Amino acid sequence: MKLWQKGLIVFIIGLVLNTVLMNLGVGGLLRELTRLTAIVGLILLIIGLFSLLRRK
């Protein structure tokens, strides 16, 4: 699995978990960790796409 695919999966999982926790009214450290997961996934996605474009 390529880096951009892993980044996309982590980004989507982070967004879904954050949305679920937001709808349930959960806050604090757990929700901040899901936000961090979404940000890390976005960064991995960007780095993966940049390296993919650079190879060609």
CSV table of N, CA, C and O in Angstrom, one decimal:
chain,number,residue,atom,x,y,z
A,1,MET,N,0.8,-1.2,0.0
A,1,MET,CA,0.0,0.0,0.0
A,1,MET,C,0.9,1.2,0.0
A,1,MET,O,1.9,1.3,0.7
A,2,LYS,N,0.6,2.2,-0.8
A,2,LYS,CA,1.4,3.4,-1.0
A,2,LYS,C,1.1,4.4,0.1
A,2,LYS,O,0.0,4.3,0.8
A,3,LEU,N,2.0,5.3,0.3
A,3,LEU,CA,1.9,6.3,1.4
A,3,LEU,C,0.6,7.1,1.3
A,3,LEU,O,0.0,7.4,2.3
A,4,TRP,N,0.3,7.6,0.1
A,4,TRP,CA,-0.9,8.4,-0.1
A,4,TRP,C,-2.2,7.6,0.2
A,4,TRP,O,-3.1,8.2,0.7
A,5,GLN,N,-2.2,6.3,0.0
A,5,GLN,CA,-3.4,5.5,0.3
A,5,GLN,C,-3.5,5.4,1.8
A,5,GLN,O,-4.6,5.4,2.3
A,6,LYS,N,-2.4,5.1,2.5
A,6,LYS,CA,-2.4,5.0,3.9
A,6,LYS,C,-2.9,6.4,4.5
A,6,LYS,O,-3.7,6.4,5.5
A,7,GLY,N,-2.4,7.5,4.0
A,7,GLY,CA,-2.8,8.8,4.5
A,7,GLY,C,-4.2,9.0,4.3
A,7,GLY,O,-4.9,9.6,5.2
A,8,LEU,N,-4.8,8.6,3.2
A,8,LEU,CA,-6.2,8.8,2.9
A,8,LEU,C,-7.0,8.0,3.9
A,8,LEU,O,-8.0,8.5,4.4
A,9,ILE,N,-6.6,6.7,4.1
A,9,ILE,CA,-7.4,5.9,5.1
A,9,ILE,C,-7.3,6.5,6.5
A,9,ILE,O,-8.4,6.6,7.2
A,10,VAL,N,-6.2,6.9,6.9
A,10,VAL,CA,-6.0,7.5,8.3
A,10,VAL,C,-6.8,8.8,8.4
A,10,VAL,O,-7.5,9.0,9.4
A,11,PHE,N,-6.8,9.6,7.3
A,11,PHE,CA,-7.6,10.8,7.3
A,11,PHE,C,-9.1,10.6,7.4
A,11,PHE,O,-9.8,11.2,8.2
A,12,ILE,N,-9.6,9.7,6.6
A,12,ILE,CA,-11.0,9.4,6.7
A,12,ILE,C,-11.4,8.8,8.0
A,12,ILE,O,-12.4,9.2,8.6
A,13,ILE,N,-10.6,7.9,8.6
A,13,ILE,CA,-10.9,7.3,9.9
A,13,ILE,C,-10.9,8.4,10.9
A,13,ILE,O,-11.8,8.4,11.8
A,14,GLY,N,-10.0,9.3,10.9
A,14,GLY,CA,-9.9,10.3,11.9
A,14,GLY,C,-11.1,11.3,11.8
A,14,GLY,O,-11.7,11.7,12.8
A,15,LEU,N,-11.5,11.6,10.6
A,15,LEU,CA,-12.7,12.4,10.4
A,15,LEU,C,-14.0,11.8,10.9
A,15,LEU,O,-14.8,12.4,11.5
A,16,VAL,N,-14.1,10.5,10.6
A,16,VAL,CA,-15.3,9.7,11.0
A,16,VAL,C,-15.4,9.6,12.5
A,16,VAL,O,-16.5,9.9,13.1
A,17,LEU,N,-14.3,9.3,13.1
A,17,LEU,CA,-14.3,9.2,14.6
A,17,LEU,C,-14.5,10.5,15.2
A,17,LEU,O,-15.3,10.6,16.2
A,18,ASN,N,-14.0,11.6,14.7
A,18,ASN,CA,-14.2,12.9,15.3
A,18,ASN,C,-15.7,13.3,15.1
A,18,ASN,O,-16.2,13.9,16.1
A,19,THR,N,-16.3,13.0,14.0
A,19,THR,CA,-17.7,13.3,13.8
A,19,THR,C,-18.6,12.5,14.8
A,19,THR,O,-19.5,13.1,15.4
A,20,VAL,N,-18.3,11.2,15.0
A,20,VAL,CA,-19.0,10.4,15.9
A,20,VAL,C,-18.9,11.0,17.3
A,20,VAL,O,-19.9,11.1,18.1
A,21,LEU,N,-17.7,11.3,17.7
A,21,LEU,CA,-17.5,11.8,19.1
A,21,LEU,C,-18.1,13.2,19.3
A,21,LEU,O,-18.6,13.5,20.4
A,22,MET,N,-18.1,14.0,18.2
A,22,MET,CA,-18.7,15.3,18.3
A,22,MET,C,-20.3,15.1,18.5
A,22,MET,O,-20.9,15.9,19.3
A,23,ASN,N,-20.9,14.2,17.7
A,23,ASN,CA,-22.3,14.0,17.8
A,23,ASN,C,-22.7,13.4,19.2
A,23,ASN,O,-23.8,13.6,19.6
A,24,LEU,N,-21.8,12.6,19.8
A,24,LEU,CA,-22.1,12.1,21.1
A,24,LEU,C,-21.8,13.0,22.3
A,24,LEU,O,-22.2,12.7,23.4
A,25,GLY,N,-21.2,14.1,22.0
A,25,GLY,CA,-20.9,15.1,23.0
A,25,GLY,C,-19.7,14.8,23.8
A,25,GLY,O,-19.5,15.3,24.9
A,26,VAL,N,-18.8,14.0,23.2
A,26,VAL,CA,-17.6,13.6,23.9
A,26,VAL,C,-16.5,14.7,23.6
A,26,VAL,O,-16.4,15.1,22.5
A,27,GLY,N,-15.8,15.1,24.6
A,27,GLY,CA,-14.8,16.1,24.4
A,27,GLY,C,-13.5,15.6,25.1
A,27,GLY,O,-13.3,14.5,25.4
A,28,GLY,N,-12.6,16.5,25.2
A,28,GLY,CA,-11.4,16.3,25.9
A,28,GLY,C,-10.3,15.6,25.1
A,28,GLY,O,-10.2,15.8,23.9
A,29,LEU,N,-9.5,14.8,25.8
A,29,LEU,CA,-8.3,14.2,25.2
A,29,LEU,C,-8.6,13.3,24.0
A,29,LEU,O,-8.0,13.3,23.0
A,30,LEU,N,-9.7,12.5,24.2
A,30,LEU,CA,-10.0,11.5,23.1
A,30,LEU,C,-10.4,12.2,21.8
A,30,LEU,O,-9.9,11.8,20.8
A,31,ARG,N,-11.1,13.3,21.9
A,31,ARG,CA,-11.5,14.0,20.7
A,31,ARG,C,-10.3,14.7,20.1
A,31,ARG,O,-10.2,14.8,18.9
A,32,GLU,N,-9.4,15.2,20.9
A,32,GLU,CA,-8.2,15.9,20.4
A,32,GLU,C,-7.3,14.9,19.7
A,32,GLU,O,-6.7,15.2,18.7
A,33,LEU,N,-7.3,13.6,20.2
A,33,LEU,CA,-6.5,12.6,19.5
A,33,LEU,C,-7.1,12.3,18.2
A,33,LEU,O,-6.3,12.0,17.2
A,34,THR,N,-8.4,12.3,18.0
A,34,THR,CA,-9.0,12.0,16.7
A,34,THR,C,-8.7,13.1,15.7
A,34,THR,O,-8.5,12.9,14.6
A,35,ARG,N,-8.7,14.4,16.2
A,35,ARG,CA,-8.3,15.5,15.4
A,35,ARG,C,-6.9,15.4,14.9
A,35,ARG,O,-6.6,15.6,13.8
A,36,LEU,N,-6.0,15.0,15.9
A,36,LEU,CA,-4.6,14.8,15.5
A,36,LEU,C,-4.4,13.7,14.5
A,36,LEU,O,-3.6,13.8,13.6
A,37,THR,N,-5.2,12.6,14.6
A,37,THR,CA,-5.2,11.5,13.6
A,37,THR,C,-5.6,12.0,12.3
A,37,THR,O,-4.9,11.7,11.3
A,38,ALA,N,-6.6,12.9,12.2
A,38,ALA,CA,-7.0,13.4,10.9
A,38,ALA,C,-5.9,14.3,10.3
A,38,ALA,O,-5.7,14.3,9.1
A,39,ILE,N,-5.3,15.1,11.1
A,39,ILE,CA,-4.2,16.0,10.6
A,39,ILE,C,-3.0,15.2,10.2
A,39,ILE,O,-2.5,15.5,9.1
A,40,VAL,N,-2.7,14.2,10.9
A,40,VAL,CA,-1.5,13.3,10.5
A,40,VAL,C,-1.9,12.6,9.2
A,40,VAL,O,-1.0,12.5,8.3
A,41,GLY,N,-3.1,12.1,9.0
A,41,GLY,CA,-3.5,11.5,7.8
A,41,GLY,C,-3.4,12.5,6.6
A,41,GLY,O,-3.0,12.1,5.5
A,42,LEU,N,-3.8,13.7,6.8
A,42,LEU,CA,-3.8,14.7,5.8
A,42,LEU,C,-2.3,15.0,5.4
A,42,LEU,O,-2.0,15.1,4.2
A,43,ILE,N,-1.5,15.1,6.3
A,43,ILE,CA,0.0,15.3,6.1
A,43,ILE,C,0.6,14.1,5.3
A,43,ILE,O,1.3,14.3,4.3
A,44,LEU,N,0.2,12.9,5.7
A,44,LEU,CA,0.7,11.7,5.0
A,44,LEU,C,0.2,11.7,3.5
A,44,LEU,O,0.9,11.4,2.6
A,45,LEU,N,-1.1,12.1,3.3
A,45,LEU,CA,-1.7,12.2,2.0
A,45,LEU,C,-0.9,13.2,1.1
A,45,LEU,O,-0.6,12.9,0.0
A,46,ILE,N,-0.6,14.3,1.7
A,46,ILE,CA,0.0,15.4,0.9
A,46,ILE,C,1.5,14.9,0.6
A,46,ILE,O,1.9,15.1,-0.6
A,47,ILE,N,2.2,14.4,1.5
A,47,ILE,CA,3.6,13.9,1.3
A,47,ILE,C,3.6,12.8,0.2
A,47,ILE,O,4.4,12.8,-0.7
A,48,GLY,N,2.6,11.9,0.4
A,48,GLY,CA,2.5,10.8,-0.6
A,48,GLY,C,2.2,11.2,-2.0
A,48,GLY,O,2.8,10.7,-3.0
A,49,LEU,N,1.3,12.2,-2.1
A,49,LEU,CA,1.0,12.7,-3.5
A,49,LEU,C,2.1,13.5,-4.0
A,49,LEU,O,2.4,13.4,-5.2
A,50,PHE,N,2.8,14.2,-3.2
A,50,PHE,CA,4.0,15.0,-3.7
A,50,PHE,C,5.1,14.1,-4.2
A,50,PHE,O,5.7,14.4,-5.2
A,51,SER,N,5.4,13.0,-3.4
A,51,SER,CA,6.4,12.1,-3.8
A,51,SER,C,6.0,11.4,-5.1
A,51,SER,O,6.8,11.0,-5.9
A,52,LEU,N,4.7,11.1,-5.3
A,52,LEU,CA,4.2,10.4,-6.5
A,52,LEU,C,4.4,11.3,-7.7
A,52,LEU,O,4.8,10.9,-8.7
A,53,LEU,N,4.1,12.6,-7.5
A,53,LEU,CA,4.2,13.5,-8.6
A,53,LEU,C,5.7,13.8,-9.0
A,53,LEU,O,6.0,14.1,-10.1
A,54,ARG,N,6.5,13.7,-8.0
A,54,ARG,CA,7.9,14.0,-8.2
A,54,ARG,C,8.6,12.9,-8.9
A,54,ARG,O,9.6,13.1,-9.6
A,55,ARG,N,8.1,11.7,-8.7
A,55,ARG,CA,8.8,10.5,-9.4
A,55,ARG,C,8.6,10.6,-10.9
A,55,ARG,O,9.4,10.1,-11.7
A,56,LYS,N,7.5,11.1,-11.4
A,56,LYS,CA,7.2,11.1,-12.8
A,56,LYS,C,7.9,12.2,-13.6
A,56,LYS,O,8.5,13.1,-13.2
